[in-house]
XYZ file of C-alpha atoms in Angstrom:
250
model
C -23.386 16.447 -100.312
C -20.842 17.155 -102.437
C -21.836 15.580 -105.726
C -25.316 17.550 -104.911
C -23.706 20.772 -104.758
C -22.265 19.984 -108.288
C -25.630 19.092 -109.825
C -24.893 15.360 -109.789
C -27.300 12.529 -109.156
C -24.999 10.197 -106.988
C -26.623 11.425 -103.416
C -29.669 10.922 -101.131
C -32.388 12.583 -99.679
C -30.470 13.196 -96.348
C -27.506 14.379 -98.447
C -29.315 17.206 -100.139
C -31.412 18.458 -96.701
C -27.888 18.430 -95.125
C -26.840 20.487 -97.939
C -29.524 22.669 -97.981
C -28.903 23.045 -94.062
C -25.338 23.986 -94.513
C -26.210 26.264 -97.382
C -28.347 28.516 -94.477
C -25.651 28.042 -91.639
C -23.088 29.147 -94.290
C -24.071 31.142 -97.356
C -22.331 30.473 -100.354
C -21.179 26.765 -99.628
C -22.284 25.595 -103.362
C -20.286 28.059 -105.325
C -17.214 27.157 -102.704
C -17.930 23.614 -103.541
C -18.111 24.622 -107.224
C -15.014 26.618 -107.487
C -13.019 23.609 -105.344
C -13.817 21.062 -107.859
C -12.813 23.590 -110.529
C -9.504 24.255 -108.605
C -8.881 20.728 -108.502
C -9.343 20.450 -112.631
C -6.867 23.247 -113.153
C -4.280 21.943 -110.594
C -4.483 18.724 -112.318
C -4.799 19.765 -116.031
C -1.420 21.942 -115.112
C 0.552 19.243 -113.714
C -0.176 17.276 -116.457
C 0.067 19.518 -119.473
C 2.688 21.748 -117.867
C 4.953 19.592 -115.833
C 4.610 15.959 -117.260
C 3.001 15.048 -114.014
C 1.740 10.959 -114.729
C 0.661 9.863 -111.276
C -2.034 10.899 -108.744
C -2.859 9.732 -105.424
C -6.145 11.668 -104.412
C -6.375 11.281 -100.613
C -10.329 11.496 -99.189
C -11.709 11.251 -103.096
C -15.450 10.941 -102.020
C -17.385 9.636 -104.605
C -16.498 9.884 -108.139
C -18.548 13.064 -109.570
C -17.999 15.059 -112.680
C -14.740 15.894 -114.919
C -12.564 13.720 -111.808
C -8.805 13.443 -111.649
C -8.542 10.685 -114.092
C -10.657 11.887 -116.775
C -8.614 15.138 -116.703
C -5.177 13.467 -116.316
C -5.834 10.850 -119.288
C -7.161 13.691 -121.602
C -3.364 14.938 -121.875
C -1.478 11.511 -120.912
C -4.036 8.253 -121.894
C -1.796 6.109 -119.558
C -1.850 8.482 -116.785
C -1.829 6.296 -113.245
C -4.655 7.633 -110.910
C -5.790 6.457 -107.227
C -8.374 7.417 -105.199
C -8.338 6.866 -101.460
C -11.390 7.146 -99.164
C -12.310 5.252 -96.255
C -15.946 4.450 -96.818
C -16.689 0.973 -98.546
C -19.493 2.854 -100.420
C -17.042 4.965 -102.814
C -15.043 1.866 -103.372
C -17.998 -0.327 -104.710
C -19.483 2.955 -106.471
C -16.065 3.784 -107.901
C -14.957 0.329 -108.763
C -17.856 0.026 -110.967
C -17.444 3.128 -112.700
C -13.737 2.345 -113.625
C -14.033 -1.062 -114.032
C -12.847 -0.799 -117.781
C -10.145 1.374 -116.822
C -6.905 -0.467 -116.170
C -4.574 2.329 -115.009
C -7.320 4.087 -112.440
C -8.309 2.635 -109.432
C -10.576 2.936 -105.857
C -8.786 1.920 -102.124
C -10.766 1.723 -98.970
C -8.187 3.103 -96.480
C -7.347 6.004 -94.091
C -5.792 8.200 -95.489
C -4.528 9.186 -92.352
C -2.524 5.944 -92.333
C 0.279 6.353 -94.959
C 2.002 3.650 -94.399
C -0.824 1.767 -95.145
C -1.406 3.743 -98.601
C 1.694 3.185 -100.214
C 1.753 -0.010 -99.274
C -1.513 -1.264 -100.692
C -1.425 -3.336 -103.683
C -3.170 -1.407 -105.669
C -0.954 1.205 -104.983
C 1.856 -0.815 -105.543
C 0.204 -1.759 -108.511
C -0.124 1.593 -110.853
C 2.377 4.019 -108.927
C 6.284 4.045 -108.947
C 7.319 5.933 -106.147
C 10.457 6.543 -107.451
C 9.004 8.849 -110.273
C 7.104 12.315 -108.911
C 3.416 12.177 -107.766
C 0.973 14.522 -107.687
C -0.417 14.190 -104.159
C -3.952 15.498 -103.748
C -5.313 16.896 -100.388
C -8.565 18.549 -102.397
C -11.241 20.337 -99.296
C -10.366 17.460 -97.102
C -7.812 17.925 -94.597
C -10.334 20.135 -92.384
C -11.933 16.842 -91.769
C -8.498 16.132 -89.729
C -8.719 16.623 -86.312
C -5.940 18.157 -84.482
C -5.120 15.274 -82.499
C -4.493 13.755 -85.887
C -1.876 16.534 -87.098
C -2.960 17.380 -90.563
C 0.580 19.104 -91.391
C 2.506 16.027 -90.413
C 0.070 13.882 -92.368
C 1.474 15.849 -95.406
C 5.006 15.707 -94.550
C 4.626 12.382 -93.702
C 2.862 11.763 -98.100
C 5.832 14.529 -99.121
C 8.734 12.516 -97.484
C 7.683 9.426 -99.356
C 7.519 10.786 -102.442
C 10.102 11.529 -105.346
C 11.824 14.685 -105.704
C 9.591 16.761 -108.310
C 6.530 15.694 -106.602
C 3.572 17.672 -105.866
C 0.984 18.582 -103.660
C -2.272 20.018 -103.994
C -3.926 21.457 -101.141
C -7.067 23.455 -100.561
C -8.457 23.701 -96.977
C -11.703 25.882 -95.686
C -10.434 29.096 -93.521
C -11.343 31.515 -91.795
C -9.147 34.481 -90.324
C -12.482 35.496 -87.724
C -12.684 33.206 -84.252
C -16.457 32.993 -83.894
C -17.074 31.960 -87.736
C -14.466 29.473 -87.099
C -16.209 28.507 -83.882
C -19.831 28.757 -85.599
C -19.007 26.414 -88.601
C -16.562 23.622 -87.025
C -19.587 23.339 -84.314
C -21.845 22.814 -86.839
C -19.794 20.497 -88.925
C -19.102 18.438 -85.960
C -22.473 17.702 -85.006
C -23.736 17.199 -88.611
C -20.653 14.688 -89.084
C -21.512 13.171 -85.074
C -17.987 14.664 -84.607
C -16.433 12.763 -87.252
C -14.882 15.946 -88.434
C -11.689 18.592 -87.988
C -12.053 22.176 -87.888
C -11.844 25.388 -90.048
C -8.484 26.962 -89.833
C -6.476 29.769 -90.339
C -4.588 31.065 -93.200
C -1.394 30.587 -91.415
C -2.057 27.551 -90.315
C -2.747 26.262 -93.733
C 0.279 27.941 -94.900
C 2.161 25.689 -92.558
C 1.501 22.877 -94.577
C 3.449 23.651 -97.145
C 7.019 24.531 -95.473
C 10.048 23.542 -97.082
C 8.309 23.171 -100.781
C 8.543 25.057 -103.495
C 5.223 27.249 -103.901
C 3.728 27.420 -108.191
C 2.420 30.700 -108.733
C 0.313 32.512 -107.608
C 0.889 30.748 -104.335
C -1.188 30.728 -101.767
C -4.799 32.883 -101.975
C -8.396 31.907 -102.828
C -8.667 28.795 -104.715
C -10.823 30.318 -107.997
C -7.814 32.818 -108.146
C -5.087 29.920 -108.926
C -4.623 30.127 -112.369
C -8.481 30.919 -113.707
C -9.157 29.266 -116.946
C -11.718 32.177 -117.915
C -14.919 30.650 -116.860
C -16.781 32.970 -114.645
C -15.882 31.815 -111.172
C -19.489 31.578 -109.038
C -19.849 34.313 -106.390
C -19.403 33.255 -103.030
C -22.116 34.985 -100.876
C -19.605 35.376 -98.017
C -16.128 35.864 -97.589
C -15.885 35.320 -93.794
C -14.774 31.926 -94.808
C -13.258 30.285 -98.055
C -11.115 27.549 -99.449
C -7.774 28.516 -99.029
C -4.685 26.803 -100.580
C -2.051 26.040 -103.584
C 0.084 23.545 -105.109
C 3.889 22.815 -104.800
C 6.231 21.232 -105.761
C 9.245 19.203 -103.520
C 12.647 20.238 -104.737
């Protein structure tokens, strides 16, 4: 659905009428999903260029679509380390081939939910040194984290393992008005078979990032982090966005 929204050519039939399903539940879902992927370009073009940042770990990746992590990490640092995590054996073959010349990126099948786990895979072993900062990446995916799960440990949990000078990068669909909360996590649900989280508040999302050091502008609507001057698509809506930020651990 997402690689649709972008105007790529790695979905399905049933991915686009989904799409075009949300798109009437919720107006202005492709320019969110637009503006997200360009919020995760700047994040990682900053950390790179900016703070020296060499190593990613992008948890829930989805399939690899346009201008991804690695392609804007390696255009400042070549021999910049990148992993993708996502639990469905369809990226990994799809991403593997992709980046099968490419001997500093690779694709994991795992939960990301499962950190342990994560770090401890070989082919995380492999690329990252966790004893030099990471970027960590939590791009429009932890609202796919149920509460039983406990999306705010899940990144204390990634922020404890990692380095001093670390980062994360966090954006997270919210809403600050109960029924559209109600309206799209009941919709999301049963289009995912309740393989999904919810929409959140603000402060909730804010939560996430307690005891870390906030980059400006902090925390706000993702297409106002840092704009790079491209005209930011209009969201038809504003009853919901993707809220978030990036910091760094002191």
């Amino acid at each position: 659905m997402y690689d649709y929204y972008l105007g790529g050519k790695d979905n399905f039939a049933v991915d686009r009428e989904a799409s075009d399903q949300l798109s009437l539940a919720a107006p202005g879902t492709q320019a969110l999903a637009v503006n997200n992927r360009r919020y995760l370009q700047r994040a990682v073009r900053v950390l790179a260029e900016q703070f020296g940042v060499r190593q990613f770990l992008d948890h829930g990746s989805g399939l690899p679509t346009q201008d991804n992590v690695h392609q804007i990490a390696q255009q400042v640092h070549p021999a910049s380390r990148v992993v993708y995590i996502d639990n469905d054996p369809i990226v990994l073959a799809h991403g593997r081939a992709l980046l099968a010349d490419n001997a500093t990126t690779t694709v994991i099948t795992a939960d990301m939910r499962d950190t342990d786990g994560v770090m401890s895979h070989p082919d995380v072993e492999k690329l990252i040194d966790f004893d030099e900062p990471v970027a960590a990446l939590f791009v429009s995916v932890l609202h796919c984290v149920p509460d039983s799960d406990d999306p705010g440990a899940l990144v204390r949990r990634v922020m404890d393992r990692l380095a001093p000078g670390s980062f994360i990068v966090v954006s997270h669909l919210v809403s600050d008005d109960d029924p559209v909360r109600e309206r799209l996590t009941d919709f999301m649900l049963t289009a995912t078979q309740g393989n999904w989280g919810r929409v959140r508040r603000t402060d909730e999302v804010t939560a996430f990032f307690d005891g870390l050091e906030l980059l400006e502008p902090g925390l706000g609507e993702i297409s106002a982090w840092r704009p790079d001057g491209r005209p930011a698509p209009v969201q038809e809506s504003a009853e919901w966005i993707e809220f978030g930020g990036v910091a760094r651990k002191s």
